[in-house]
Amino acid sequence: MDATTLLEKDHDTVRSLFGNYEAAGERAYRYSATRERAEHAADRMYAFLETDADRRAVLARFVGRLSAADRRAILDLLRARSR
């Protein structure tokens, strides 16, 4: 492929992309998250647990810093999953 053909193809691609952008109008700058915030946070927490050899110690410190309401919520979630 020579330089002229390459530039023509690139120009066509840019024109097409710009057309899509114009067609989107005011929505052009908007995006949507691919995951919920809670899912992202849970993934990060799990990944961090995977890096430590003493998971129990990490979990104990984590739970130790939670409020009573959060500890109850975790217990409720664990009980619901075991049913």
PDB file of N, CA and C in Angstrom:
ATOM      1  N   MET A   1       0.854  -1.164   0.000  1.00  0.00           N
ATOM      2  CA  MET A   1       0.000   0.000   0.000  1.00  0.00           C
ATOM      3  C   MET A   1       0.905   1.235   0.000  1.00  0.00           C
ATOM      4  N   ASP A   2       0.650   2.151  -0.932  1.00  0.00           N
ATOM      5  CA  ASP A   2       1.477   3.347  -0.994  1.00  0.00           C
ATOM      6  C   ASP A   2       0.954   4.409  -0.027  1.00  0.00           C
ATOM      7  N   ALA A   3       1.707   5.463   0.150  1.00  0.00           N
ATOM      8  CA  ALA A   3       1.388   6.511   1.115  1.00  0.00           C
ATOM      9  C   ALA A   3       0.058   7.197   0.800  1.00  0.00           C
ATOM     10  N   THR A   4      -0.235   7.418  -0.460  1.00  0.00           N
ATOM     11  CA  THR A   4      -1.479   8.092  -0.840  1.00  0.00           C
ATOM     12  C   THR A   4      -2.686   7.249  -0.448  1.00  0.00           C
ATOM     13  N   THR A   5      -2.630   5.965  -0.737  1.00  0.00           N
ATOM     14  CA  THR A   5      -3.733   5.073  -0.391  1.00  0.00           C
ATOM     15  C   THR A   5      -3.917   5.011   1.119  1.00  0.00           C
ATOM     16  N   LEU A   6      -2.804   4.944   1.850  1.00  0.00           N
ATOM     17  CA  LEU A   6      -2.864   4.908   3.303  1.00  0.00           C
ATOM     18  C   LEU A   6      -3.527   6.174   3.849  1.00  0.00           C
ATOM     19  N   LEU A   7      -3.135   7.319   3.338  1.00  0.00           N
ATOM     20  CA  LEU A   7      -3.723   8.583   3.786  1.00  0.00           C
ATOM     21  C   LEU A   7      -5.214   8.664   3.443  1.00  0.00           C
ATOM     22  N   GLU A   8      -5.584   8.171   2.286  1.00  0.00           N
ATOM     23  CA  GLU A   8      -7.005   8.168   1.898  1.00  0.00           C
ATOM     24  C   GLU A   8      -7.820   7.298   2.853  1.00  0.00           C
ATOM     25  N   LYS A   9      -7.292   6.126   3.193  1.00  0.00           N
ATOM     26  CA  LYS A   9      -7.996   5.234   4.118  1.00  0.00           C
ATOM     27  C   LYS A   9      -8.098   5.878   5.493  1.00  0.00           C
ATOM     28  N   ASP A  10      -7.001   6.486   5.958  1.00  0.00           N
ATOM     29  CA  ASP A  10      -7.028   7.169   7.249  1.00  0.00           C
ATOM     30  C   ASP A  10      -8.051   8.306   7.244  1.00  0.00           C
ATOM     31  N   HIS A  11      -8.087   9.048   6.153  1.00  0.00           N
ATOM     32  CA  HIS A  11      -9.034  10.154   6.035  1.00  0.00           C
ATOM     33  C   HIS A  11     -10.472   9.632   6.093  1.00  0.00           C
ATOM     34  N   ASP A  12     -10.734   8.541   5.396  1.00  0.00           N
ATOM     35  CA  ASP A  12     -12.073   7.949   5.409  1.00  0.00           C
ATOM     36  C   ASP A  12     -12.453   7.486   6.821  1.00  0.00           C
ATOM     37  N   THR A  13     -11.487   6.916   7.523  1.00  0.00           N
ATOM     38  CA  THR A  13     -11.744   6.452   8.892  1.00  0.00           C
ATOM     39  C   THR A  13     -12.062   7.635   9.802  1.00  0.00           C
ATOM     40  N   VAL A  14     -11.265   8.673   9.716  1.00  0.00           N
ATOM     41  CA  VAL A  14     -11.492   9.866  10.543  1.00  0.00           C
ATOM     42  C   VAL A  14     -12.840  10.494  10.203  1.00  0.00           C
ATOM     43  N   ARG A  15     -13.172  10.590   8.945  1.00  0.00           N
ATOM     44  CA  ARG A  15     -14.461  11.155   8.531  1.00  0.00           C
ATOM     45  C   ARG A  15     -15.611  10.328   9.118  1.00  0.00           C
ATOM     46  N   SER A  16     -15.488   9.024   9.084  1.00  0.00           N
ATOM     47  CA  SER A  16     -16.514   8.135   9.626  1.00  0.00           C
ATOM     48  C   SER A  16     -16.659   8.327  11.136  1.00  0.00           C
ATOM     49  N   LEU A  17     -15.528   8.365  11.838  1.00  0.00           N
ATOM     50  CA  LEU A  17     -15.566   8.551  13.294  1.00  0.00           C
ATOM     51  C   LEU A  17     -16.162   9.914  13.660  1.00  0.00           C
ATOM     52  N   PHE A  18     -15.781  10.944  12.931  1.00  0.00           N
ATOM     53  CA  PHE A  18     -16.315  12.270  13.199  1.00  0.00           C
ATOM     54  C   PHE A  18     -17.816  12.302  12.914  1.00  0.00           C
ATOM     55  N   GLY A  19     -18.249  11.606  11.886  1.00  0.00           N
ATOM     56  CA  GLY A  19     -19.678  11.511  11.600  1.00  0.00           C
ATOM     57  C   GLY A  19     -20.424  10.860  12.755  1.00  0.00           C
ATOM     58  N   ASN A  20     -19.854   9.805  13.328  1.00  0.00           N
ATOM     59  CA  ASN A  20     -20.468   9.166  14.492  1.00  0.00           C
ATOM     60  C   ASN A  20     -20.536  10.134  15.668  1.00  0.00           C
ATOM     61  N   TYR A  21     -19.476  10.897  15.863  1.00  0.00           N
ATOM     62  CA  TYR A  21     -19.419  11.877  16.938  1.00  0.00           C
ATOM     63  C   TYR A  21     -20.500  12.939  16.750  1.00  0.00           C
ATOM     64  N   GLU A  22     -20.624  13.455  15.526  1.00  0.00           N
ATOM     65  CA  GLU A  22     -21.646  14.465  15.252  1.00  0.00           C
ATOM     66  C   GLU A  22     -23.049  13.897  15.435  1.00  0.00           C
ATOM     67  N   ALA A  23     -23.256  12.660  15.030  1.00  0.00           N
ATOM     68  CA  ALA A  23     -24.575  12.033  15.149  1.00  0.00           C
ATOM     69  C   ALA A  23     -24.973  11.860  16.607  1.00  0.00           C
ATOM     70  N   ALA A  24     -23.987  11.697  17.479  1.00  0.00           N
ATOM     71  CA  ALA A  24     -24.276  11.517  18.901  1.00  0.00           C
ATOM     72  C   ALA A  24     -24.729  12.821  19.543  1.00  0.00           C
ATOM     73  N   GLY A  25     -24.427  13.946  18.897  1.00  0.00           N
ATOM     74  CA  GLY A  25     -24.863  15.250  19.410  1.00  0.00           C
ATOM     75  C   GLY A  25     -24.352  15.508  20.812  1.00  0.00           C
ATOM     76  N   GLU A  26     -25.252  15.924  21.688  1.00  0.00           N
ATOM     77  CA  GLU A  26     -24.853  16.264  23.055  1.00  0.00           C
ATOM     78  C   GLU A  26     -24.430  15.033  23.847  1.00  0.00           C
ATOM     79  N   ARG A  27     -24.747  13.863  23.372  1.00  0.00           N
ATOM     80  CA  ARG A  27     -24.369  12.636  24.072  1.00  0.00           C
ATOM     81  C   ARG A  27     -22.937  12.220  23.749  1.00  0.00           C
ATOM     82  N   ALA A  28     -22.276  12.919  22.862  1.00  0.00           N
ATOM     83  CA  ALA A  28     -20.966  12.489  22.376  1.00  0.00           C
ATOM     84  C   ALA A  28     -19.937  12.368  23.496  1.00  0.00           C
ATOM     85  N   TYR A  29     -20.032  13.180  24.519  1.00  0.00           N
ATOM     86  CA  TYR A  29     -19.036  13.156  25.581  1.00  0.00           C
ATOM     87  C   TYR A  29     -19.396  12.178  26.695  1.00  0.00           C
ATOM     88  N   ARG A  30     -20.607  11.670  26.681  1.00  0.00           N
ATOM     89  CA  ARG A  30     -21.061  10.796  27.765  1.00  0.00           C
ATOM     90  C   ARG A  30     -20.513   9.388  27.599  1.00  0.00           C
ATOM     91  N   TYR A  31     -20.367   8.744  28.707  1.00  0.00           N
ATOM     92  CA  TYR A  31     -19.944   7.351  28.702  1.00  0.00           C
ATOM     93  C   TYR A  31     -20.741   6.615  29.766  1.00  0.00           C
ATOM     94  N   SER A  32     -20.687   5.327  29.704  1.00  0.00           N
ATOM     95  CA  SER A  32     -21.341   4.550  30.745  1.00  0.00           C
ATOM     96  C   SER A  32     -20.326   3.597  31.348  1.00  0.00           C
ATOM     97  N   ALA A  33     -20.438   3.397  32.616  1.00  0.00           N
ATOM     98  CA  ALA A  33     -19.523   2.501  33.305  1.00  0.00           C
ATOM     99  C   ALA A  33     -19.794   1.067  32.877  1.00  0.00           C
ATOM    100  N   THR A  34     -18.752   0.292  32.785  1.00  0.00           N
ATOM    101  CA  THR A  34     -18.926  -1.100  32.412  1.00  0.00           C
ATOM    102  C   THR A  34     -19.241  -1.964  33.623  1.00  0.00           C
ATOM    103  N   ARG A  35     -18.936  -1.435  34.815  1.00  0.00           N
ATOM    104  CA  ARG A  35     -19.238  -2.153  36.044  1.00  0.00           C
ATOM    105  C   ARG A  35     -19.791  -1.180  37.075  1.00  0.00           C
ATOM    106  N   GLU A  36     -20.530  -1.718  38.010  1.00  0.00           N
ATOM    107  CA  GLU A  36     -21.022  -0.888  39.101  1.00  0.00           C
ATOM    108  C   GLU A  36     -19.876  -0.585  40.055  1.00  0.00           C
ATOM    109  N   ARG A  37     -20.018   0.507  40.781  1.00  0.00           N
ATOM    110  CA  ARG A  37     -18.988   0.905  41.738  1.00  0.00           C
ATOM    111  C   ARG A  37     -18.741  -0.182  42.784  1.00  0.00           C
ATOM    112  N   ALA A  38     -19.823  -0.803  43.274  1.00  0.00           N
ATOM    113  CA  ALA A  38     -19.689  -1.852  44.292  1.00  0.00           C
ATOM    114  C   ALA A  38     -18.894  -3.041  43.755  1.00  0.00           C
ATOM    115  N   GLU A  39     -19.125  -3.394  42.507  1.00  0.00           N
ATOM    116  CA  GLU A  39     -18.394  -4.508  41.907  1.00  0.00           C
ATOM    117  C   GLU A  39     -16.915  -4.184  41.791  1.00  0.00           C
ATOM    118  N   HIS A  40     -16.623  -2.959  41.404  1.00  0.00           N
ATOM    119  CA  HIS A  40     -15.230  -2.525  41.280  1.00  0.00           C
ATOM    120  C   HIS A  40     -14.535  -2.561  42.648  1.00  0.00           C
ATOM    121  N   ALA A  41     -15.200  -2.045  43.675  1.00  0.00           N
ATOM    122  CA  ALA A  41     -14.619  -2.041  45.017  1.00  0.00           C
ATOM    123  C   ALA A  41     -14.379  -3.463  45.510  1.00  0.00           C
ATOM    124  N   ALA A  42     -15.342  -4.357  45.282  1.00  0.00           N
ATOM    125  CA  ALA A  42     -15.192  -5.753  45.712  1.00  0.00           C
ATOM    126  C   ALA A  42     -14.024  -6.416  44.994  1.00  0.00           C
ATOM    127  N   ASP A  43     -13.866  -6.150  43.711  1.00  0.00           N
ATOM    128  CA  ASP A  43     -12.747  -6.717  42.954  1.00  0.00           C
ATOM    129  C   ASP A  43     -11.411  -6.242  43.507  1.00  0.00           C
ATOM    130  N   ARG A  44     -11.346  -4.976  43.861  1.00  0.00           N
ATOM    131  CA  ARG A  44     -10.103  -4.424  44.417  1.00  0.00           C
ATOM    132  C   ARG A  44      -9.794  -5.044  45.773  1.00  0.00           C
ATOM    133  N   MET A  45     -10.821  -5.199  46.603  1.00  0.00           N
ATOM    134  CA  MET A  45     -10.625  -5.812  47.920  1.00  0.00           C
ATOM    135  C   MET A  45     -10.128  -7.252  47.773  1.00  0.00           C
ATOM    136  N   TYR A  46     -10.753  -7.985  46.875  1.00  0.00           N
ATOM    137  CA  TYR A  46     -10.355  -9.377  46.657  1.00  0.00           C
ATOM    138  C   TYR A  46      -8.922  -9.456  46.135  1.00  0.00           C
ATOM    139  N   ALA A  47      -8.583  -8.599  45.192  1.00  0.00           N
ATOM    140  CA  ALA A  47      -7.226  -8.597  44.636  1.00  0.00           C
ATOM    141  C   ALA A  47      -6.199  -8.307  45.722  1.00  0.00           C
ATOM    142  N   PHE A  48      -6.531  -7.400  46.629  1.00  0.00           N
ATOM    143  CA  PHE A  48      -5.601  -7.088  47.715  1.00  0.00           C
ATOM    144  C   PHE A  48      -5.439  -8.288  48.637  1.00  0.00           C
ATOM    145  N   LEU A  49      -6.533  -8.971  48.940  1.00  0.00           N
ATOM    146  CA  LEU A  49      -6.451 -10.176  49.771  1.00  0.00           C
ATOM    147  C   LEU A  49      -5.539 -11.230  49.141  1.00  0.00           C
ATOM    148  N   GLU A  50      -5.589 -11.322  47.825  1.00  0.00           N
ATOM    149  CA  GLU A  50      -4.785 -12.312  47.115  1.00  0.00           C
ATOM    150  C   GLU A  50      -3.283 -12.044  47.246  1.00  0.00           C
ATOM    151  N   THR A  51      -2.896 -10.825  47.577  1.00  0.00           N
ATOM    152  CA  THR A  51      -1.470 -10.487  47.642  1.00  0.00           C
ATOM    153  C   THR A  51      -0.848 -10.788  48.991  1.00  0.00           C
ATOM    154  N   ASP A  52      -1.649 -11.106  49.999  1.00  0.00           N
ATOM    155  CA  ASP A  52      -1.131 -11.330  51.346  1.00  0.00           C
ATOM    156  C   ASP A  52      -1.234 -12.806  51.708  1.00  0.00           C
ATOM    157  N   ALA A  53      -0.160 -13.337  52.285  1.00  0.00           N
ATOM    158  CA  ALA A  53      -0.151 -14.748  52.655  1.00  0.00           C
ATOM    159  C   ALA A  53      -1.074 -15.019  53.845  1.00  0.00           C
ATOM    160  N   ASP A  54      -1.220 -14.051  54.742  1.00  0.00           N
ATOM    161  CA  ASP A  54      -2.047 -14.238  55.934  1.00  0.00           C
ATOM    162  C   ASP A  54      -3.392 -13.542  55.753  1.00  0.00           C
ATOM    163  N   ARG A  55      -4.234 -14.154  54.948  1.00  0.00           N
ATOM    164  CA  ARG A  55      -5.545 -13.573  54.651  1.00  0.00           C
ATOM    165  C   ARG A  55      -6.371 -13.373  55.910  1.00  0.00           C
ATOM    166  N   ARG A  56      -6.274 -14.324  56.839  1.00  0.00           N
ATOM    167  CA  ARG A  56      -7.058 -14.244  58.072  1.00  0.00           C
ATOM    168  C   ARG A  56      -6.705 -12.975  58.852  1.00  0.00           C
ATOM    169  N   ALA A  57      -5.426 -12.648  58.924  1.00  0.00           N
ATOM    170  CA  ALA A  57      -5.003 -11.441  59.642  1.00  0.00           C
ATOM    171  C   ALA A  57      -5.545 -10.187  58.955  1.00  0.00           C
ATOM    172  N   VAL A  58      -5.482 -10.174  57.638  1.00  0.00           N
ATOM    173  CA  VAL A  58      -6.007  -9.024  56.891  1.00  0.00           C
ATOM    174  C   VAL A  58      -7.510  -8.884  57.126  1.00  0.00           C
ATOM    175  N   LEU A  59      -8.225  -9.999  57.034  1.00  0.00           N
ATOM    176  CA  LEU A  59      -9.676  -9.963  57.269  1.00  0.00           C
ATOM    177  C   LEU A  59      -9.997  -9.539  58.700  1.00  0.00           C
ATOM    178  N   ALA A  60      -9.221 -10.040  59.670  1.00  0.00           N
ATOM    179  CA  ALA A  60      -9.456  -9.677  61.071  1.00  0.00           C
ATOM    180  C   ALA A  60      -9.278  -8.173  61.285  1.00  0.00           C
ATOM    181  N   ARG A  61      -8.252  -7.608  60.693  1.00  0.00           N
ATOM    182  CA  ARG A  61      -8.042  -6.154  60.830  1.00  0.00           C
ATOM    183  C   ARG A  61      -9.142  -5.367  60.128  1.00  0.00           C
ATOM    184  N   PHE A  62      -9.555  -5.859  58.972  1.00  0.00           N
ATOM    185  CA  PHE A  62     -10.623  -5.189  58.236  1.00  0.00           C
ATOM    186  C   PHE A  62     -11.918  -5.188  59.048  1.00  0.00           C
ATOM    187  N   VAL A  63     -12.301  -6.360  59.517  1.00  0.00           N
ATOM    188  CA  VAL A  63     -13.535  -6.481  60.289  1.00  0.00           C
ATOM    189  C   VAL A  63     -13.434  -5.682  61.594  1.00  0.00           C
ATOM    190  N   GLY A  64     -12.251  -5.659  62.178  1.00  0.00           N
ATOM    191  CA  GLY A  64     -12.050  -4.901  63.419  1.00  0.00           C
ATOM    192  C   GLY A  64     -12.277  -3.411  63.266  1.00  0.00           C
ATOM    193  N   ARG A  65     -12.133  -2.913  62.061  1.00  0.00           N
ATOM    194  CA  ARG A  65     -12.331  -1.475  61.816  1.00  0.00           C
ATOM    195  C   ARG A  65     -13.759  -1.130  61.395  1.00  0.00           C
ATOM    196  N   LEU A  66     -14.580  -2.125  61.164  1.00  0.00           N
ATOM    197  CA  LEU A  66     -15.954  -1.877  60.719  1.00  0.00           C
ATOM    198  C   LEU A  66     -16.837  -1.442  61.879  1.00  0.00           C
ATOM    199  N   SER A  67     -17.842  -0.696  61.528  1.00  0.00           N
ATOM    200  CA  SER A  67     -18.847  -0.324  62.524  1.00  0.00           C
ATOM    201  C   SER A  67     -19.689  -1.557  62.854  1.00  0.00           C
ATOM    202  N   ALA A  68     -20.421  -1.488  63.944  1.00  0.00           N
ATOM    203  CA  ALA A  68     -21.294  -2.600  64.328  1.00  0.00           C
ATOM    204  C   ALA A  68     -22.321  -2.873  63.232  1.00  0.00           C
ATOM    205  N   ALA A  69     -22.834  -1.822  62.617  1.00  0.00           N
ATOM    206  CA  ALA A  69     -23.835  -1.981  61.551  1.00  0.00           C
ATOM    207  C   ALA A  69     -23.230  -2.702  60.350  1.00  0.00           C
ATOM    208  N   ASP A  70     -21.996  -2.367  59.983  1.00  0.00           N
ATOM    209  CA  ASP A  70     -21.345  -3.029  58.848  1.00  0.00           C
ATOM    210  C   ASP A  70     -21.047  -4.497  59.170  1.00  0.00           C
ATOM    211  N   ARG A  71     -20.637  -4.773  60.422  1.00  0.00           N
ATOM    212  CA  ARG A  71     -20.387  -6.168  60.811  1.00  0.00           C
ATOM    213  C   ARG A  71     -21.679  -6.979  60.741  1.00  0.00           C
ATOM    214  N   ARG A  72     -22.795  -6.386  61.182  1.00  0.00           N
ATOM    215  CA  ARG A  72     -24.090  -7.078  61.089  1.00  0.00           C
ATOM    216  C   ARG A  72     -24.456  -7.321  59.632  1.00  0.00           C
ATOM    217  N   ALA A  73     -24.201  -6.346  58.782  1.00  0.00           N
ATOM    218  CA  ALA A  73     -24.517  -6.501  57.350  1.00  0.00           C
ATOM    219  C   ALA A  73     -23.708  -7.653  56.753  1.00  0.00           C
ATOM    220  N   ILE A  74     -22.434  -7.744  57.106  1.00  0.00           N
ATOM    221  CA  ILE A  74     -21.605  -8.843  56.605  1.00  0.00           C
ATOM    222  C   ILE A  74     -22.126 -10.179  57.109  1.00  0.00           C
ATOM    223  N   LEU A  75     -22.473 -10.244  58.373  1.00  0.00           N
ATOM    224  CA  LEU A  75     -23.025 -11.487  58.915  1.00  0.00           C
ATOM    225  C   LEU A  75     -24.316 -11.875  58.196  1.00  0.00           C
ATOM    226  N   ASP A  76     -25.181 -10.902  57.969  1.00  0.00           N
ATOM    227  CA  ASP A  76     -26.429 -11.169  57.246  1.00  0.00           C
ATOM    228  C   ASP A  76     -26.156 -11.704  55.844  1.00  0.00           C
ATOM    229  N   LEU A  77     -25.193 -11.110  55.161  1.00  0.00           N
ATOM    230  CA  LEU A  77     -24.829 -11.555  53.817  1.00  0.00           C
ATOM    231  C   LEU A  77     -24.271 -12.974  53.824  1.00  0.00           C
ATOM    232  N   LEU A  78     -23.424 -13.268  54.802  1.00  0.00           N
ATOM    233  CA  LEU A  78     -22.859 -14.615  54.910  1.00  0.00           C
ATOM    234  C   LEU A  78     -23.935 -15.653  55.213  1.00  0.00           C
ATOM    235  N   ARG A  79     -24.852 -15.304  56.105  1.00  0.00           N
ATOM    236  CA  ARG A  79     -25.935 -16.229  56.432  1.00  0.00           C
ATOM    237  C   ARG A  79     -26.818 -16.477  55.221  1.00  0.00           C
ATOM    238  N   ALA A  80     -27.098 -15.435  54.473  1.00  0.00           N
ATOM    239  CA  ALA A  80     -27.969 -15.568  53.282  1.00  0.00           C
ATOM    240  C   ALA A  80     -27.295 -16.445  52.231  1.00  0.00           C
ATOM    241  N   ARG A  81     -25.988 -16.354  52.104  1.00  0.00           N
ATOM    242  CA  ARG A  81     -25.274 -17.157  51.090  1.00  0.00           C
ATOM    243  C   ARG A  81     -25.191 -18.617  51.481  1.00  0.00           C
ATOM    244  N   SER A  82     -25.241 -18.900  52.786  1.00  0.00           N
ATOM    245  CA  SER A  82     -25.100 -20.291  53.232  1.00  0.00           C
ATOM    246  C   SER A  82     -26.417 -21.053  53.197  1.00  0.00           C
ATOM    247  N   ARG A  83     -27.495 -20.395  52.884  1.00  0.00           N
ATOM    248  CA  ARG A  83     -28.809 -21.048  52.842  1.00  0.00           C
ATOM    249  C   ARG A  83     -28.995 -21.797  51.568  1.00  0.00           C
TER     250      ARG A  83
END
